[in-house]
Short mmCIF file of C-alpha atoms in Angstrom, two decimals:
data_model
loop_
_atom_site.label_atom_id
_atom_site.label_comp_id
_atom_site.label_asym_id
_atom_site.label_seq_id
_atom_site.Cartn_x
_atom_site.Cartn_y
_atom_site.Cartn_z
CA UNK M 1 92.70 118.01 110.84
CA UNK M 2 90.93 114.74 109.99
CA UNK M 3 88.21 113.43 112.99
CA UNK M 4 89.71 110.85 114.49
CA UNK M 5 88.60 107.42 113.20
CA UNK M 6 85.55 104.98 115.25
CA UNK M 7 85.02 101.39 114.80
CA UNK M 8 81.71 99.61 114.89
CA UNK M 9 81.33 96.04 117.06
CA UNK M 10 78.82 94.04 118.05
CA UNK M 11 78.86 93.58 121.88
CA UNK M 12 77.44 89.98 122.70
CA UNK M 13 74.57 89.91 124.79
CA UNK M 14 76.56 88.18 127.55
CA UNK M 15 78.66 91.72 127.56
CA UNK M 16 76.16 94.16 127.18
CA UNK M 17 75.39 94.62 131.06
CA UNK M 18 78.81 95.24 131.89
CA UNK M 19 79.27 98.37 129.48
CA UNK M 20 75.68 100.16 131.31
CA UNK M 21 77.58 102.86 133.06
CA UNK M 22 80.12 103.31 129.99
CA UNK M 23 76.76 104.08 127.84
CA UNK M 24 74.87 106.06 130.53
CA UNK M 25 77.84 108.30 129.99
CA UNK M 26 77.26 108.06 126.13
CA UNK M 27 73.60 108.53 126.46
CA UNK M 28 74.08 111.49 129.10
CA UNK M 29 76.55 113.54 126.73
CA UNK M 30 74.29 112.89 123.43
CA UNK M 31 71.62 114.13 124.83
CA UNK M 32 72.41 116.87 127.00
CA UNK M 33 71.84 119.37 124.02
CA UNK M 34 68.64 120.54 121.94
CA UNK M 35 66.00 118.96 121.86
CA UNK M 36 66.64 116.61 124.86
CA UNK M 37 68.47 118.60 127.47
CA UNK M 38 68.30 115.66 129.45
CA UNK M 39 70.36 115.40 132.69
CA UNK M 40 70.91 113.18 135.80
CA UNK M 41 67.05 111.42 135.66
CA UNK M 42 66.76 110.66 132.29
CA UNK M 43 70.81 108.84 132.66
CA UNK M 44 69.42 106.98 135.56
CA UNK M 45 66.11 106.14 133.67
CA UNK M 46 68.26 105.18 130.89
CA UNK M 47 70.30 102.95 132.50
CA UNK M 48 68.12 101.15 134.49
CA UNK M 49 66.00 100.55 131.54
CA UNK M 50 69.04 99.29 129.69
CA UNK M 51 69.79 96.92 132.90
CA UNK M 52 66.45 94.76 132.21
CA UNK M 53 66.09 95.69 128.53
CA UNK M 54 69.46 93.82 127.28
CA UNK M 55 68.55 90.65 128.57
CA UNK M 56 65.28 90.50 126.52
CA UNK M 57 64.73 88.14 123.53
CA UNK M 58 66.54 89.55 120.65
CA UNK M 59 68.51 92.07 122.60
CA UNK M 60 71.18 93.46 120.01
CA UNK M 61 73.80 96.14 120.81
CA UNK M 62 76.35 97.61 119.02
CA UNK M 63 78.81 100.32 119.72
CA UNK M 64 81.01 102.94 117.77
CA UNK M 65 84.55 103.43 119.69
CA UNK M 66 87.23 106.00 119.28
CA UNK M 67 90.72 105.13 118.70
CA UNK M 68 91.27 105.65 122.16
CA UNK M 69 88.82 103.60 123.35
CA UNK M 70 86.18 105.76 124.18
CA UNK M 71 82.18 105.33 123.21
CA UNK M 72 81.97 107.43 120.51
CA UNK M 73 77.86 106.37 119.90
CA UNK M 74 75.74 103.21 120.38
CA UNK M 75 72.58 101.19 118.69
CA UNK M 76 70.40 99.16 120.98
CA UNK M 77 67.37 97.59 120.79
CA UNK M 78 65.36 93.98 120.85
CA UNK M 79 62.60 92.11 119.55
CA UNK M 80 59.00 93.59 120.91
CA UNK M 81 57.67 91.01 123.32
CA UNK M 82 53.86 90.16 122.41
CA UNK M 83 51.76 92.38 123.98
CA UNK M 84 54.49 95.27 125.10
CA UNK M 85 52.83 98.79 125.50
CA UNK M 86 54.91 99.81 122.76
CA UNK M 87 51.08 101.21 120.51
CA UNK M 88 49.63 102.46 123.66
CA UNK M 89 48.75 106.24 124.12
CA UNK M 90 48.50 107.06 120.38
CA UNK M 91 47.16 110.56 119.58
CA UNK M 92 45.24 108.65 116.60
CA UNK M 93 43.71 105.56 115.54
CA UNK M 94 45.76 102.89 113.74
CA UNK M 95 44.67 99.48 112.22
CA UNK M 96 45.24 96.79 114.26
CA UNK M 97 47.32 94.91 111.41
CA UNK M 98 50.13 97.54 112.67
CA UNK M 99 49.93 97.37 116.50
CA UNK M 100 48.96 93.65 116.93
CA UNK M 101 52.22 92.41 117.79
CA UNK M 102 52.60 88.25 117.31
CA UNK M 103 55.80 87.17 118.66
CA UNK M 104 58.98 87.94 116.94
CA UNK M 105 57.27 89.73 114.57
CA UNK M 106 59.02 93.60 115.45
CA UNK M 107 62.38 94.91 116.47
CA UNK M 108 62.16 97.90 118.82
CA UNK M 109 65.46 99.96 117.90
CA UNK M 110 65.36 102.02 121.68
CA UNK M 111 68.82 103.85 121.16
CA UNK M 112 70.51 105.18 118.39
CA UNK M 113 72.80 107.69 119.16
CA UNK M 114 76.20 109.38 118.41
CA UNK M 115 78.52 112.14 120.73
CA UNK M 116 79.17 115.19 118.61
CA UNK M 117 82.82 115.06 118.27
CA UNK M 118 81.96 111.97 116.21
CA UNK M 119 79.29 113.37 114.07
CA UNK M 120 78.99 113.64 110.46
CA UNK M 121 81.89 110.28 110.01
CA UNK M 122 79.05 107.80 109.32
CA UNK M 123 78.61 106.71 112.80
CA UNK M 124 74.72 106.63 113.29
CA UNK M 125 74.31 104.94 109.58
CA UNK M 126 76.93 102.44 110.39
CA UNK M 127 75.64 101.71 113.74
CA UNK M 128 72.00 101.51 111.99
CA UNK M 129 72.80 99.38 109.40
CA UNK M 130 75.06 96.88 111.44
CA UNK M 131 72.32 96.80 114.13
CA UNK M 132 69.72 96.04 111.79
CA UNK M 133 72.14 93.70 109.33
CA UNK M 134 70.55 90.29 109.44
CA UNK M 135 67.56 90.87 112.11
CA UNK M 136 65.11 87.97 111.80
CA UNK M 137 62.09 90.28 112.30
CA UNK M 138 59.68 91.36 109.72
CA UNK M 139 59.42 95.04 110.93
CA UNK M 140 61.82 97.09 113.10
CA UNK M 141 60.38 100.40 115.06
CA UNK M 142 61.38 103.25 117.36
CA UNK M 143 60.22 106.42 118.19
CA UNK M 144 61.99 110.27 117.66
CA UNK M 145 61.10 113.41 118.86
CA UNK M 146 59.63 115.64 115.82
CA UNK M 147 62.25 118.43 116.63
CA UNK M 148 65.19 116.11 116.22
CA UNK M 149 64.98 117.32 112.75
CA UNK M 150 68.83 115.51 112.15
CA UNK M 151 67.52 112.21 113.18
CA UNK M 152 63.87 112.90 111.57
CA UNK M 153 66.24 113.45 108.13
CA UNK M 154 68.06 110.61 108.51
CA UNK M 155 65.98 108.04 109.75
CA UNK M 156 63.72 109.16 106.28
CA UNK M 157 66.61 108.54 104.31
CA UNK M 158 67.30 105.30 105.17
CA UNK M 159 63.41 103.65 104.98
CA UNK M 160 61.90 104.49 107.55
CA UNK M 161 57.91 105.93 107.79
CA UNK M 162 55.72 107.78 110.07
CA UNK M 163 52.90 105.85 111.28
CA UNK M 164 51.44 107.57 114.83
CA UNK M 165 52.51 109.88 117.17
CA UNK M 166 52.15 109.20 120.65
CA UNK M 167 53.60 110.31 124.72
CA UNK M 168 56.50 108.32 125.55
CA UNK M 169 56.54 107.35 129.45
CA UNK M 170 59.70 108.73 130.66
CA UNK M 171 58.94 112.47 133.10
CA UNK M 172 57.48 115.57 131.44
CA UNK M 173 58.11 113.62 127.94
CA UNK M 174 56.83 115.60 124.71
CA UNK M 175 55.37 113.96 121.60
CA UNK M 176 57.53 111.47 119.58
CA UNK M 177 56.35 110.22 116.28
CA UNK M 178 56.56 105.90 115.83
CA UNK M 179 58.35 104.98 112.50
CA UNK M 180 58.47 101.70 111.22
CA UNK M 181 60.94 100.15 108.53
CA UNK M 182 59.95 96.60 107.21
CA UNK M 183 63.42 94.58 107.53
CA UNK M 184 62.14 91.89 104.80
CA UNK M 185 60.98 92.61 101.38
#
C-alpha cells in the first residue's frame, strides 16, 4: 500500500506563530527516537524558541502536510543576525572569514525535520530545497548531531560541508558538527 501523499507550503511569516503548538507536536514525535530521545523539555525549549525565532529578519517556514491535514515534517530557519552566538564554543579554531557574520550575509536553517510515517517520500529534500529556493543570503548553516548518520548522509548529498564542531546550548546537549552550504555560486 502506497504512503499516503504530503504537500509542501510556505507558511507566511504572519502565520507561523499560530502553527507553534501544531509543530511542537511535530518536533516532539521526530525526535523522540535515536539519537535525540528528546521529551517534554526539549518540546517546550523548542517551542519557545520558535515563539521569538519566527519573527526574526528572514524568518522562513515551510511545512509538509498529510492528506488529512496533519504535519507530516517542517523546515525553519532565518537570516543570522550580526553578531548571534551562532560560532561560539567551537572545539577548534576557524578563520574569522567564516564566523564574522555582516548582516544578511547567513541563513541559519534551525529545523529540518520529518515524522517517520512520512519518511523516505521526499519530504526532508522537498522541504530543504523549497526552504532554501530563492534565499537572498550568500551562505546558509545549521548544525546536526554526528550520530544522525540519515541526516549527516543527506545533508552531504545535497552541498553541504563540515566546518567545526561545537556544544549546542540546549540541557545535557552532545556535540553537533556546523555545516555550511553557499546558496550563491
Amino acid at each position: 500500500m502506497p504512503e499516503p501523499a504530503i504537500t509542501i507550503q510556505r507558511v507566511p511569516v504572519e502565520q507561523a506563530g499560530e502553527l507553534q503548538d501544531e509543530l511542537g507536536e511535530a518536533y516532539r514525535d521526530a525526535f523522540s527516537e535515536a539519537p535525540y530521545h528528546y521529551g517534554d523539555e526539549h518540546v517546550r525549549l523548542f517551542t519557545k524558541r520558535f515563539g521569538v525565532q519566527h519573527l526574526r529578519a528572514g524568518a522562513a517556514l515551510v511545512v509538509a502536510r498529510a492528506e488529512a491535514g496533519e504535519v507530516a515534517g517542517f523546515g525553519f530557519g532565518f537570516t543570522m543576525p550580526t553578531g548571534a552566538p551562532w560560532w561560539s564554543d567551537l572545539t577548534g579554531e576557524l578563520d574569522p572569514s567564516i564566523t564574522d557574520e555582516p548582516e544578511g550575509r547567513t541563513f541559519a536553517l534551525t529545523e529540518l525535520l520529518v515524522r517517520r510515517p512520512w519518511r523516505g517520500q521526499r519530504a526532508a529534500t522537498r522541504l530543504h530545497d523549497q526552504l532554501l529556493n530563492g534565499r537572498h543570503e550568500q551562505r546558509a548553516t545549521l548544525t546536526v548531531r554526528p550520530a544522525a548518520t540519515a541526516a549527516q548522509h543527506a545533508y552531504a548529498s545535497w552541498g553541504w560541508r563540515k566546518m567545526a564542531q561545537k556544544h549546542n546550548p540546549q540541557p545535557g546537549s552532545p556535540l553537533v558538527d556546523i555545516l555550511l552550504k553557499d546558496l550563491r555560486p
